[in-house]
Amino acid sequence: MANAYDEAHSLSLTDPAAFWGKAAEDIDWVKRWDKVLDDSNPPFYRWFVGGELNTCYNAVDRHVEAGHGDRTAIIHDSPITGTQRKISYAELKQLTASFAGALADQGVGKGDRVILYMPMVAEALVAMLACARLGAVHSVVFGGFAANELATRINDAKPKVVVAASCGLEPGRVIAYKPLLDEAIRVATHKPDRCIILQREQKQADMTAGRDVDWAEAVSNARPHDCVPVKATDPLYILYTSGTTGQPKGVVRDNGGHAVALKWTMKAIYNVEPGEVYWAASDVGWVVGHSYICYGPLLHGCTTVVFEGKPVGTPDAGTFWRVISEHKIPVLFTAPTAFRAIKKEDPNGEFLKKYDLSHFRTLFLAGERADPNTITWAQTQLQVPVIDHWWQTETGWAIAANCMGLEEFPVKLGSPTKAVPGWDVRTLDENRQEVPPGQIGALVCKLPLPPGTLPTLWNADDRFRQAYMDEYPGYYKTGDAGFVDEEGYVYVMTRTDDIINVAGHRLSTGAMEEVLANHPDVAECAVIGVHDDMKGQMPLGFLVLKAGVTKPHAEVVAEAVKMVRETIGPVAAFKKALVVGRLPKTRSGKILRGTMQKIADHQEYKMPATIDDPDILPEIEEALLEVGLAR
Ligand code: COA
Ligand code: AMP
């Protein structure tokens, strides 16, 4: 007999309109859709065409109207400041309506963009929801990015207003956001009309007269704003993510498909009920933060946790257990790197013994490959299912997962289990032919993609086609390689492009190379991701210096490291580079980054048939040995 998963997965592919039309009944619509799926203009698919709704209404107001105003919507837990704050759904409605009014006073309306540069405070969610309330399009920029990255996003999104906090808090240091914002606006070609600044007591910001407005003042003068109906296909947000160059891709998310899909995943994948507490330990600057700190849990009527801290050091490796126990959290979602960090500090789980976790049900991991060691350690310590699931900024929710609310399958270590309903995952070879089960190839998803996935890139339909749709016509290219076994379990092995994954953060080595190439002494460069026990991967740079440079190599390297930190940001974690005489290349001049990575990671490698000069590889090996990499 077919199980609930098989039934759902099969219907979602044979009759997506029936499947998602039913899921859409769980959302409140101002106007019902005319058509569930408009597939008239592939590869641009549109969901719930003709429908109108408001995402903020669905995430906040409707729970209040249903009598759940007293339920806690947000718990802000900050071990860094030693404070906690609980916000009920009724309060969240009031805060969101007031801030929407403040944004409207600054001229923000439907379709206008608003950039949010915010740390992990409840106001980050309030600002996102307030934009949604107005039908404005938010774009959150992660706090670990430097001014230049913020400027790139300002130029692309052209926001009317930027909302920022005066500072973010990292363990042991206060990061003043305002100087970074001022510098970003100085170098950007687009200038926002206004900046609304949330003053935090740890570091107050100097305000620019005529441009900057204080959050508290703006709100106190504002009239609460109602929810503005928008089309299901109107954009809710833009989230920039690393591509293969320094120009990030603006992933667009619509309103209707997004609300339907995320609401559905809360039960189907995570198996949580409205009223339960759901914790995604990530950051609002990443897609996980958008989908599962802000929108998913709130659309489902859960309590969401905004955690301002790290898995270790704030104050210790027991922080996660303290939060789970104190707030009675049944489900946690984080990146494997967080667990590797905890395991390193507390291998025997001594901290765990101090807390009552009897109500904890499931741990979900994503953002990078979950190594079997980490999964087994977490299972042993927590004695609950540890569920790896695979997704991307572009998809907004999981492509493959053990759907705990449908049918729990046995875990196979190294696999995020099966394609989630809505996803038709295939493995293709370089000739675009499907390969047999178990054989590695490019992981692609047959079109149409389900609702809530990217309908396009911001103002870049051509780039959307070229990046995701052109190489395998009829399929979405995930950029990941792997295989699907005989039982339909998906295995995600590696990226097929220049993207690396550092502590669950997605970074472009191409973007780092662009920065290094600007160093006056550097003639040529390459950046690869090398294995790191804690962060999964770390970037490593190779620099070839211009003829006649006499500066000590260590000096050039230090300058290069500083340049990447100042241009991309501390999150790039670019700390190591080597000066080499030359780079290994193919005869056509392509740098053999893959081979260099294999050498650095102690993997077997074949001498590439197309290599220009085989003698270079031993030189690279020697340089790596000098810094403790390679054999
Ligand atoms: N604002 C400013 N700086 C930030 C920042 C922010 N929001 N987030 C990170 N940084 C800085 C860090 O302070 C660090 O700076 P440093 O080089 O001076 O030490 C640098 O960026 C790198 O940060 P990170 O990669 O996070 O390393 P870390 O050593 O601070 O922490 C982990 C390592 C594993 C504990 C941490 O990455 C973590 O908790 N990861 C969880 C996974 C996660 O959130 N993934 C997101 C997708 S699910
Ligand atoms: P991001 O867009 O930051 O979410 O990063 C997406 C990329 O992270 C994917 O394309 C994968 O390379 C990687 N990734 C995310 N989740 C997993 C997972 N569960 N297993 C393996 N790789 C993953």
XYZ file of C-alpha atoms and ligand atoms in Angstrom:
702
model
C 0.000 0.000 0.000
C 1.277 3.449 -0.870
C 2.378 5.477 2.134
C 1.512 9.143 2.768
C 4.803 10.293 1.311
C 4.444 8.291 -1.913
C 0.877 9.465 -2.383
C 1.790 13.103 -1.843
C 4.921 12.954 -3.973
C 3.176 11.218 -6.833
C 0.181 13.611 -6.848
C 2.476 16.648 -6.635
C 4.149 15.598 -9.881
C 1.187 14.214 -11.824
C -1.255 16.955 -10.839
C 0.628 19.883 -9.285
C -2.417 22.133 -9.591
C -4.532 19.753 -7.483
C -1.764 19.229 -4.934
C -0.810 22.882 -4.402
C -4.364 24.130 -4.867
C -5.295 22.061 -1.815
C -2.300 23.330 0.166
C -3.318 26.901 -0.728
C -6.583 26.461 1.220
C -4.474 26.922 4.386
C -3.699 30.509 3.407
C -6.143 33.425 3.659
C -6.639 35.071 0.280
C -8.090 38.499 -0.420
C -8.967 37.193 -3.873
C -8.800 33.541 -4.848
C -6.467 32.634 -7.711
C -7.712 32.127 -11.269
C -5.130 29.478 -12.045
C -2.875 27.486 -9.733
C -0.026 27.136 -12.232
C 0.589 29.285 -15.268
C 3.007 27.302 -17.425
C 2.464 29.309 -20.619
C 5.915 30.913 -20.677
C 8.563 28.379 -19.643
C 10.986 28.548 -17.927
C 9.110 31.393 -16.197
C 6.393 29.583 -14.244
C 3.918 31.493 -12.104
C 1.865 30.140 -9.188
C -1.617 31.233 -8.078
C -2.064 33.680 -10.921
C -4.905 36.129 -10.335
C -4.806 35.547 -6.570
C -4.327 38.366 -4.068
C -3.193 38.155 -0.461
C -0.949 39.759 2.107
C 1.891 37.720 3.585
C 2.080 39.766 6.808
C -1.653 39.290 7.342
C -1.182 35.539 7.050
C 1.863 35.523 9.333
C 0.500 37.834 12.021
C -2.975 39.394 11.890
C -4.954 36.297 11.125
C -3.655 34.527 14.221
C -4.788 37.477 16.330
C -8.185 37.463 14.636
C -8.449 33.712 15.317
C -8.082 34.416 19.048
C -4.386 33.630 19.454
C -3.230 37.178 20.184
C -1.776 36.141 23.560
C 0.364 33.397 22.039
C 4.075 34.182 21.918
C 5.145 34.920 18.358
C 8.822 35.765 18.907
C 11.294 34.880 21.634
C 14.450 36.944 21.392
C 17.155 35.167 23.357
C 20.521 36.886 23.449
C 23.202 35.172 25.503
C 25.546 37.921 24.285
C 23.598 40.673 26.068
C 22.136 38.349 28.698
C 18.597 39.452 27.799
C 15.368 37.797 26.696
C 12.210 39.304 25.271
C 8.896 37.702 24.393
C 6.517 39.270 21.895
C 2.945 38.018 21.580
C 1.099 37.865 18.262
C -1.035 40.843 19.356
C 2.099 42.863 20.153
C 3.736 41.791 16.917
C 0.705 43.035 15.009
C 0.957 46.405 16.729
C 4.745 46.668 16.243
C 4.507 45.669 12.602
C 1.599 47.978 11.803
C 3.413 50.897 13.462
C 6.665 50.259 11.655
C 4.787 49.866 8.364
C 3.282 53.280 9.110
C 6.779 54.674 9.724
C 8.013 53.269 6.418
C 4.979 54.688 4.624
C 5.755 58.104 6.167
C 9.145 57.903 4.451
C 7.435 57.290 1.126
C 7.628 53.492 0.973
C 4.739 51.865 -0.861
C 3.842 48.762 -2.854
C 6.733 47.519 -4.998
C 9.364 49.837 -3.444
C 12.514 48.160 -2.219
C 13.811 48.426 1.344
C 17.232 47.105 2.339
C 17.549 45.738 5.856
C 21.006 45.545 7.445
C 20.143 44.072 10.787
C 21.584 41.799 13.457
C 19.625 39.091 15.249
C 17.081 41.271 17.030
C 13.285 40.991 16.970
C 13.134 44.268 15.033
C 14.695 42.502 12.038
C 11.520 40.394 11.770
C 9.315 43.406 12.487
C 10.970 45.265 9.593
C 10.605 42.310 7.206
C 6.940 41.874 8.101
C 6.284 45.628 7.897
C 7.606 45.636 4.319
C 5.375 42.664 3.514
C 2.455 44.520 5.093
C 2.941 47.406 2.670
C 3.645 45.223 -0.347
C 7.183 46.633 -0.365
C 10.054 44.320 -1.293
C 12.687 43.749 1.386
C 16.235 42.686 0.851
C 18.103 41.643 3.972
C 21.887 41.920 3.876
C 23.835 39.689 6.267
C 25.707 41.677 8.946
C 29.007 39.901 8.266
C 29.293 41.497 4.817
C 31.462 44.572 4.313
C 30.396 47.990 3.028
C 31.291 47.119 -0.554
C 28.924 44.115 -0.605
C 26.182 46.254 0.881
C 26.822 48.883 -1.809
C 26.540 46.260 -4.569
C 23.132 45.273 -3.235
C 22.028 48.904 -2.850
C 22.960 49.538 -6.481
C 21.062 46.510 -7.714
C 17.919 46.736 -5.573
C 17.733 50.569 -5.625
C 16.006 50.860 -2.235
C 14.018 53.921 -1.268
C 14.897 53.316 2.386
C 17.582 51.366 4.251
C 16.740 50.072 7.719
C 19.745 49.278 9.897
C 20.697 48.805 13.512
C 23.438 50.920 15.045
C 25.445 47.771 15.767
C 25.638 44.004 15.755
C 27.182 41.906 18.493
C 29.754 39.202 17.937
C 31.271 37.425 20.936
C 33.680 39.865 22.562
C 33.185 42.683 20.089
C 30.610 45.232 19.052
C 30.349 45.761 15.309
C 29.322 49.291 14.464
C 26.988 48.895 11.477
C 26.409 52.602 10.870
C 29.940 53.453 9.585
C 29.640 50.454 7.226
C 26.268 51.720 6.028
C 27.586 55.277 5.578
C 30.540 53.973 3.577
C 28.265 51.747 1.457
C 26.015 54.693 0.615
C 29.073 56.842 -0.141
C 30.399 54.384 -2.738
C 27.009 53.303 -4.118
C 25.753 54.949 -7.287
C 22.157 54.678 -6.047
C 21.381 56.759 -2.961
C 18.448 55.806 -0.734
C 16.203 58.701 0.342
C 16.231 57.740 4.023
C 17.876 55.454 6.568
C 15.906 54.344 9.601
C 18.317 53.471 12.405
C 17.533 51.252 15.371
C 19.745 52.615 18.154
C 21.135 49.834 20.350
C 22.616 50.737 23.705
C 25.859 48.836 23.032
C 26.831 51.413 20.395
C 24.737 54.401 19.410
C 25.108 55.630 15.863
C 25.879 59.170 14.732
C 23.010 60.308 12.553
C 23.318 62.080 9.214
C 21.022 65.097 9.367
C 18.349 65.176 6.674
C 18.814 61.509 5.782
C 18.763 59.392 8.943
C 15.700 58.862 11.065
C 15.625 57.247 14.498
C 13.504 54.057 14.578
C 11.859 54.911 17.918
C 10.983 58.427 16.798
C 9.698 57.294 13.423
C 7.419 54.764 15.085
C 6.142 57.132 17.753
C 5.019 59.570 15.067
C 3.502 56.916 12.799
C -0.082 55.801 12.384
C -0.523 51.993 12.257
C -0.776 50.813 8.649
C -3.154 48.137 7.395
C -2.150 45.161 5.243
C -2.069 46.047 1.556
C -3.324 43.294 -0.777
C -0.733 42.276 -3.371
C -0.788 39.870 -6.278
C 0.326 36.317 -5.523
C 3.020 36.820 -8.147
C 4.275 40.150 -6.760
C 7.725 39.985 -5.160
C 7.916 39.641 -1.377
C 11.679 39.835 -1.113
C 15.000 39.740 -2.905
C 17.824 37.791 -1.299
C 21.264 38.153 -2.816
C 23.383 35.039 -2.949
C 26.809 34.148 -4.249
C 27.152 33.395 -7.910
C 30.309 32.611 -9.814
C 31.365 36.260 -10.013
C 31.535 39.177 -7.604
C 28.078 40.295 -8.748
C 25.655 38.416 -6.478
C 22.404 37.038 -7.805
C 19.186 38.619 -6.560
C 16.923 35.654 -5.874
C 13.289 36.795 -6.057
C 10.555 35.277 -3.893
C 6.884 35.853 -4.667
C 4.080 36.261 -2.131
C 1.514 33.587 -2.947
C 3.586 30.516 -3.791
C 5.944 31.294 -0.925
C 3.188 31.497 1.699
C 1.542 28.298 0.459
C 4.741 26.265 0.266
C 6.233 27.380 3.584
C 3.008 26.838 5.506
C 2.787 23.347 4.021
C 6.389 22.441 4.929
C 5.916 23.246 8.611
C 3.748 20.162 9.116
C 4.843 17.971 6.201
C 8.605 18.257 6.702
C 9.126 19.495 10.269
C 6.012 17.937 11.821
C 5.300 20.892 14.085
C 1.877 22.129 15.140
C 0.648 25.699 15.513
C 1.432 26.916 19.033
C 4.658 24.907 19.300
C 8.062 26.566 19.483
C 10.253 26.202 16.414
C 13.901 27.239 16.392
C 16.087 27.768 13.369
C 19.549 28.682 14.685
C 20.701 30.654 11.686
C 20.695 34.345 10.776
C 18.027 36.512 9.149
C 20.602 37.366 6.491
C 20.453 33.847 5.044
C 17.613 32.015 3.363
C 17.165 29.760 6.392
C 16.496 32.882 8.409
C 13.934 34.151 5.915
C 12.080 30.879 5.610
C 12.382 29.383 9.067
C 13.138 32.177 11.532
C 10.604 34.554 10.043
C 7.975 33.386 7.581
C 7.462 29.607 7.975
C 6.914 29.441 11.747
C 4.785 32.605 11.812
C 2.602 31.528 8.885
C 1.986 28.317 10.824
C 1.172 30.145 14.090
C 4.252 28.836 15.903
C 6.567 30.660 18.286
C 9.851 31.440 16.576
C 13.191 31.995 18.289
C 15.557 34.823 17.359
C 18.849 33.750 18.892
C 21.691 36.235 19.164
C 24.620 34.016 19.982
C 26.844 31.217 18.760
C 26.726 27.501 19.499
C 29.945 27.816 21.490
C 31.460 30.626 23.523
C 28.193 32.406 24.376
C 28.945 31.458 27.081
C 29.687 27.775 26.475
C 28.900 24.667 24.426
C 25.703 24.145 26.441
C 23.910 27.232 25.077
C 21.800 25.323 22.550
C 20.659 22.889 25.244
C 19.835 25.774 27.585
C 17.683 27.454 24.930
C 15.918 24.203 23.997
C 15.203 23.381 27.603
C 14.194 26.875 28.730
C 11.786 27.540 25.868
C 10.485 23.947 25.569
C 11.593 23.646 21.959
C 10.659 20.394 20.175
C 12.405 21.100 16.848
C 15.772 22.688 16.092
C 17.138 23.414 12.647
C 20.790 24.404 12.216
C 23.898 23.743 10.130
C 26.161 20.725 10.772
C 29.055 23.102 11.456
C 27.288 24.291 14.620
C 27.261 20.713 15.884
C 30.887 20.174 14.909
C 31.738 23.268 16.962
C 29.813 21.901 19.979
C 31.338 18.438 19.585
C 34.844 19.892 19.524
C 34.286 21.717 22.836
C 32.210 19.065 24.550
C 32.873 15.673 22.900
C 31.205 13.696 25.681
C 28.133 15.863 25.935
C 28.776 16.935 29.549
C 26.770 20.138 29.091
C 23.785 18.173 27.838
C 23.448 16.414 31.173
C 22.593 19.702 32.877
C 19.376 20.262 30.947
C 15.998 18.597 30.588
C 15.493 17.942 26.889
C 12.732 15.353 27.296
C 10.374 17.380 25.066
C 12.926 17.663 22.210
C 11.806 15.623 19.175
C 13.890 16.274 16.068
C 17.085 17.917 14.892
C 17.192 19.135 11.287
C 20.469 19.940 9.570
C 21.102 21.774 6.289
C 23.301 24.308 4.577
C 26.185 21.981 3.801
C 26.828 18.264 3.548
C 26.055 16.595 6.871
C 29.025 14.314 7.485
C 28.110 10.932 8.957
C 30.297 11.537 12.051
C 28.355 14.623 13.010
C 25.005 12.920 12.463
C 25.951 9.904 14.551
C 27.379 12.033 17.332
C 24.224 14.171 17.448
C 22.006 11.052 17.429
C 23.950 9.470 20.266
C 23.910 12.603 22.372
C 20.325 13.686 21.772
C 18.627 10.316 21.255
C 16.260 11.796 18.661
C 16.083 11.539 14.853
C 18.693 13.709 13.130
C 17.358 14.739 9.747
C 19.639 16.043 7.049
C 17.828 18.006 4.361
C 19.079 19.634 1.190
C 18.145 23.048 -0.077
C 19.379 26.310 -1.518
C 18.725 30.040 -1.386
C 17.088 29.675 -4.779
C 14.630 26.992 -3.695
C 13.617 28.635 -0.400
C 12.727 25.275 1.131
C 13.928 21.702 1.024
C 14.414 19.782 -2.229
C 15.142 16.529 -0.392
C 14.209 15.658 3.174
C 12.874 12.949 5.403
C 9.345 14.378 5.616
C 8.616 13.773 9.291
C 4.988 14.855 9.001
C 4.261 12.495 6.107
C 6.299 9.297 6.494
C 9.554 8.815 8.365
C 12.041 6.757 6.370
C 15.110 5.040 7.794
C 18.078 7.414 7.693
C 20.899 6.530 5.338
C 24.001 8.359 6.490
C 25.244 10.819 3.883
C 21.817 11.233 2.263
C 19.175 13.907 2.931
C 16.658 11.120 2.074
C 14.148 11.523 -0.770
C 12.832 14.296 -2.983
C 10.176 16.290 -1.130
C 6.705 16.400 -2.767
C 6.862 19.001 -5.533
C 10.413 18.025 -6.512
C 11.341 15.743 -9.402
C 15.072 15.227 -8.879
C 17.077 13.644 -11.703
C 20.772 12.972 -12.321
C 22.099 13.834 -15.775
C 25.445 13.287 -17.487
C 27.277 15.841 -19.612
C 25.188 14.787 -22.635
C 22.012 15.610 -20.684
C 21.123 11.923 -20.456
C 19.802 10.400 -17.261
C 22.287 8.131 -15.560
C 21.368 4.868 -13.805
C 20.722 4.863 -10.024
C 23.897 5.155 -7.997
C 25.876 6.913 -10.708
C 27.155 10.443 -10.094
C 26.024 13.282 -12.321
C 24.585 16.782 -12.232
C 21.594 16.994 -9.881
C 18.759 18.767 -11.685
C 15.042 19.228 -11.026
C 12.439 18.774 -13.712
C 10.390 21.903 -14.391
C 8.122 23.336 -13.215
C 9.637 23.927 -9.810
C 7.090 23.926 -6.985
C 5.684 27.162 -5.498
C 7.938 29.271 -3.259
C 11.006 28.736 -5.441
C 12.647 31.522 -7.420
C 10.477 32.737 -10.313
C 13.468 34.724 -11.666
C 16.437 36.892 -10.619
C 15.840 40.552 -9.804
C 15.860 42.532 -13.063
C 17.867 39.732 -14.674
C 15.663 37.297 -16.605
C 18.553 36.487 -18.960
C 20.916 35.695 -16.125
C 18.200 33.501 -14.595
C 17.944 31.477 -17.804
C 21.660 31.304 -18.304
C 22.509 30.399 -14.690
C 19.822 27.805 -14.081
C 17.792 26.855 -17.140
C 19.867 26.833 -20.342
C 22.337 24.038 -19.693
C 19.712 21.321 -19.187
C 16.590 22.441 -21.102
C 13.443 21.499 -19.186
C 15.333 21.241 -15.897
C 16.572 23.528 -13.126
C 20.328 23.156 -12.634
C 21.011 22.989 -8.897
C 24.773 23.458 -9.291
C 25.252 20.389 -7.088
C 26.544 17.006 -8.222
C 25.557 13.706 -6.663
C 23.415 10.665 -7.254
C 20.077 9.034 -6.483
C 20.105 5.413 -5.305
C 17.727 2.578 -6.217
C 15.352 3.513 -3.395
C 15.196 7.167 -4.399
C 17.572 8.451 -1.700
C 19.411 11.534 -2.936
C 23.134 12.030 -2.222
C 24.559 15.541 -2.624
C 28.317 15.347 -3.003
C 29.817 18.593 -4.263
C 29.201 21.847 -6.117
C 29.911 21.929 -9.831
C 30.844 25.615 -9.807
C 33.030 28.091 -7.896
C 30.829 28.157 -4.818
C 32.220 26.958 -1.510
C 30.516 26.405 1.785
C 32.262 27.825 4.850
C 30.540 27.208 8.202
C 27.248 26.831 6.334
C 27.819 30.199 4.623
C 27.735 30.189 0.839
C 30.682 32.029 -0.691
C 32.022 32.567 -4.175
C 35.705 31.871 -4.781
C 35.313 33.869 -8.003
C 34.359 36.936 -5.954
C 37.457 36.491 -3.762
C 39.651 36.136 -6.859
C 38.253 39.412 -8.191
C 39.400 41.135 -4.986
C 42.857 39.514 -4.965
C 43.415 40.394 -8.615
C 43.179 44.056 -7.595
C 46.241 43.805 -5.353
C 48.959 45.863 -7.089
C 51.593 43.104 -6.711
C 49.405 40.203 -7.858
C 49.683 39.065 -11.470
C 47.407 36.045 -11.236
C 45.473 34.270 -8.535
C 43.173 31.390 -7.699
C 41.017 30.585 -4.683
C 39.882 27.089 -3.748
C 37.922 25.643 -0.835
C 39.952 23.213 1.261
C 38.598 20.790 3.830
C 38.251 22.117 7.372
C 37.241 19.875 10.250
C 34.983 22.452 11.859
C 33.769 24.766 9.105
C 33.535 22.105 6.385
C 35.592 24.185 3.993
C 37.901 27.192 4.221
C 39.067 29.382 1.355
C 42.729 29.221 0.365
C 44.328 31.678 -2.052
C 47.207 31.149 -4.464
C 49.023 34.289 -5.572
C 51.446 34.667 -8.456
C 53.325 37.933 -8.046
C 54.223 40.370 -10.788
C 57.814 40.217 -12.033
C 60.137 42.442 -10.021
C 58.097 42.454 -6.791
C 60.611 42.392 -3.953
C 58.221 42.761 -1.026
C 58.336 39.835 1.463
C 55.688 37.262 0.576
C 54.222 37.373 4.079
C 53.537 41.074 3.621
C 51.690 40.570 0.331
C 49.672 37.744 1.879
C 48.714 39.865 4.905
C 47.597 42.666 2.603
C 45.602 40.242 0.463
C 43.844 38.808 3.526
C 42.998 42.330 4.701
C 41.650 43.274 1.272
C 39.219 40.344 1.175
C 38.029 41.056 4.720
C 37.506 44.730 3.920
C 35.865 44.178 0.533
C 33.709 41.099 1.097
C 33.604 40.975 4.880
C 34.722 38.871 7.847
C 32.216 36.187 6.862
C 34.470 35.258 3.917
C 36.852 33.786 6.535
C 39.710 34.305 4.083
C 42.753 33.845 6.294
C 45.294 31.887 4.252
C 47.082 32.477 0.963
C 50.295 31.163 -0.612
C 52.649 32.783 -3.030
C 53.498 30.378 -5.857
C 55.622 30.721 -8.967
C 52.830 29.818 -11.367
C 49.395 28.196 -11.465
C 48.593 24.836 -13.051
C 46.501 25.328 -16.166
C 45.053 23.434 -19.079
C 46.487 24.075 -22.532
C 43.556 26.414 -23.152
C 44.505 28.450 -20.058
C 41.868 27.258 -17.565
C 43.216 27.106 -13.996
C 43.028 23.559 -12.616
C 41.333 24.491 -9.337
C 39.777 21.038 -8.899
C 43.173 19.331 -9.040
C 44.672 21.847 -6.613
C 41.812 21.180 -4.227
C 42.353 17.424 -4.401
C 46.044 17.872 -3.590
C 45.218 20.139 -0.633
C 42.594 17.703 0.655
C 44.944 14.682 0.410
C 42.762 13.052 -2.211
C 43.969 10.869 -5.058
C 44.096 12.800 -8.297
C 44.808 11.964 -11.907
C 47.209 14.098 -13.893
C 44.725 15.970 -16.138
C 45.279 14.985 -19.782
C 44.883 18.618 -20.818
C 47.486 20.017 -18.401
C 49.848 22.498 -19.974
C 52.909 21.728 -17.835
C 52.799 18.683 -15.512
C 55.842 19.895 -13.562
C 53.778 22.582 -11.850
C 51.788 20.178 -9.697
C 54.744 19.074 -7.529
C 55.512 22.761 -6.967
C 51.954 23.337 -5.763
C 52.196 20.267 -3.534
C 55.393 21.623 -2.004
C 53.866 25.052 -1.353
C 50.874 23.392 0.323
C 53.155 21.222 2.457
C 54.866 24.314 3.758
C 51.567 25.521 5.261
C 50.627 22.104 6.587
C 48.326 21.108 3.739
C 48.797 18.222 1.274
C 50.653 15.048 2.261
N 28.231 40.398 11.748
C 29.544 40.675 11.746
N 30.504 39.733 11.693
C 30.110 38.464 11.618
C 28.761 38.098 11.588
C 27.801 39.136 11.668
N 26.500 38.873 11.639
N 28.687 36.758 11.516
C 29.940 36.297 11.491
N 30.804 37.324 11.560
C 32.264 37.258 11.587
C 32.718 36.435 12.764
O 32.859 37.208 13.934
C 34.067 35.924 12.279
O 34.991 36.970 12.415
P 36.541 36.707 12.788
O 37.181 36.263 11.528
O 37.027 38.037 13.239
O 36.561 35.670 13.859
C 33.855 35.733 10.786
O 32.723 36.565 10.445
C 33.540 34.319 10.374
O 32.335 33.929 11.006
P 31.873 32.406 11.154
O 32.200 31.689 9.901
O 30.483 32.357 11.625
O 32.884 31.833 12.218
P 32.900 31.843 13.791
O 34.228 31.304 14.151
O 32.495 33.158 14.342
O 31.770 30.775 14.205
C 30.470 28.763 13.976
C 31.817 29.455 13.724
C 30.489 27.380 13.423
C 30.238 28.707 15.475
C 29.368 29.613 13.317
O 29.669 29.801 11.957
C 27.990 29.039 13.416
O 27.351 29.051 14.435
N 27.456 28.544 12.353
C 26.105 28.047 12.389
C 25.627 27.866 11.052
C 24.809 28.922 10.467
O 24.371 29.851 11.090
N 24.618 28.739 9.181
C 23.794 29.566 8.363
C 23.026 28.747 7.378
S 21.992 27.518 8.151
P 22.632 28.184 0.349
O 22.126 28.787 -0.901
O 23.491 29.085 1.153
O 21.522 27.564 1.158
O 23.603 27.010 -0.088
C 23.114 25.997 -0.906
C 24.164 24.962 -1.124
O 24.576 24.382 0.125
C 23.654 23.790 -1.935
O 23.689 24.027 -3.317
C 24.599 22.686 -1.506
O 25.825 22.773 -2.187
C 24.819 22.990 -0.049
N 23.873 22.238 0.790
C 22.796 22.709 1.427
N 22.191 21.729 2.141
C 22.903 20.602 1.916
C 22.790 19.237 2.358
N 21.831 18.866 3.199
N 23.687 18.343 1.889
C 24.681 18.722 1.050
N 24.846 19.985 0.623
C 23.980 20.924 1.049
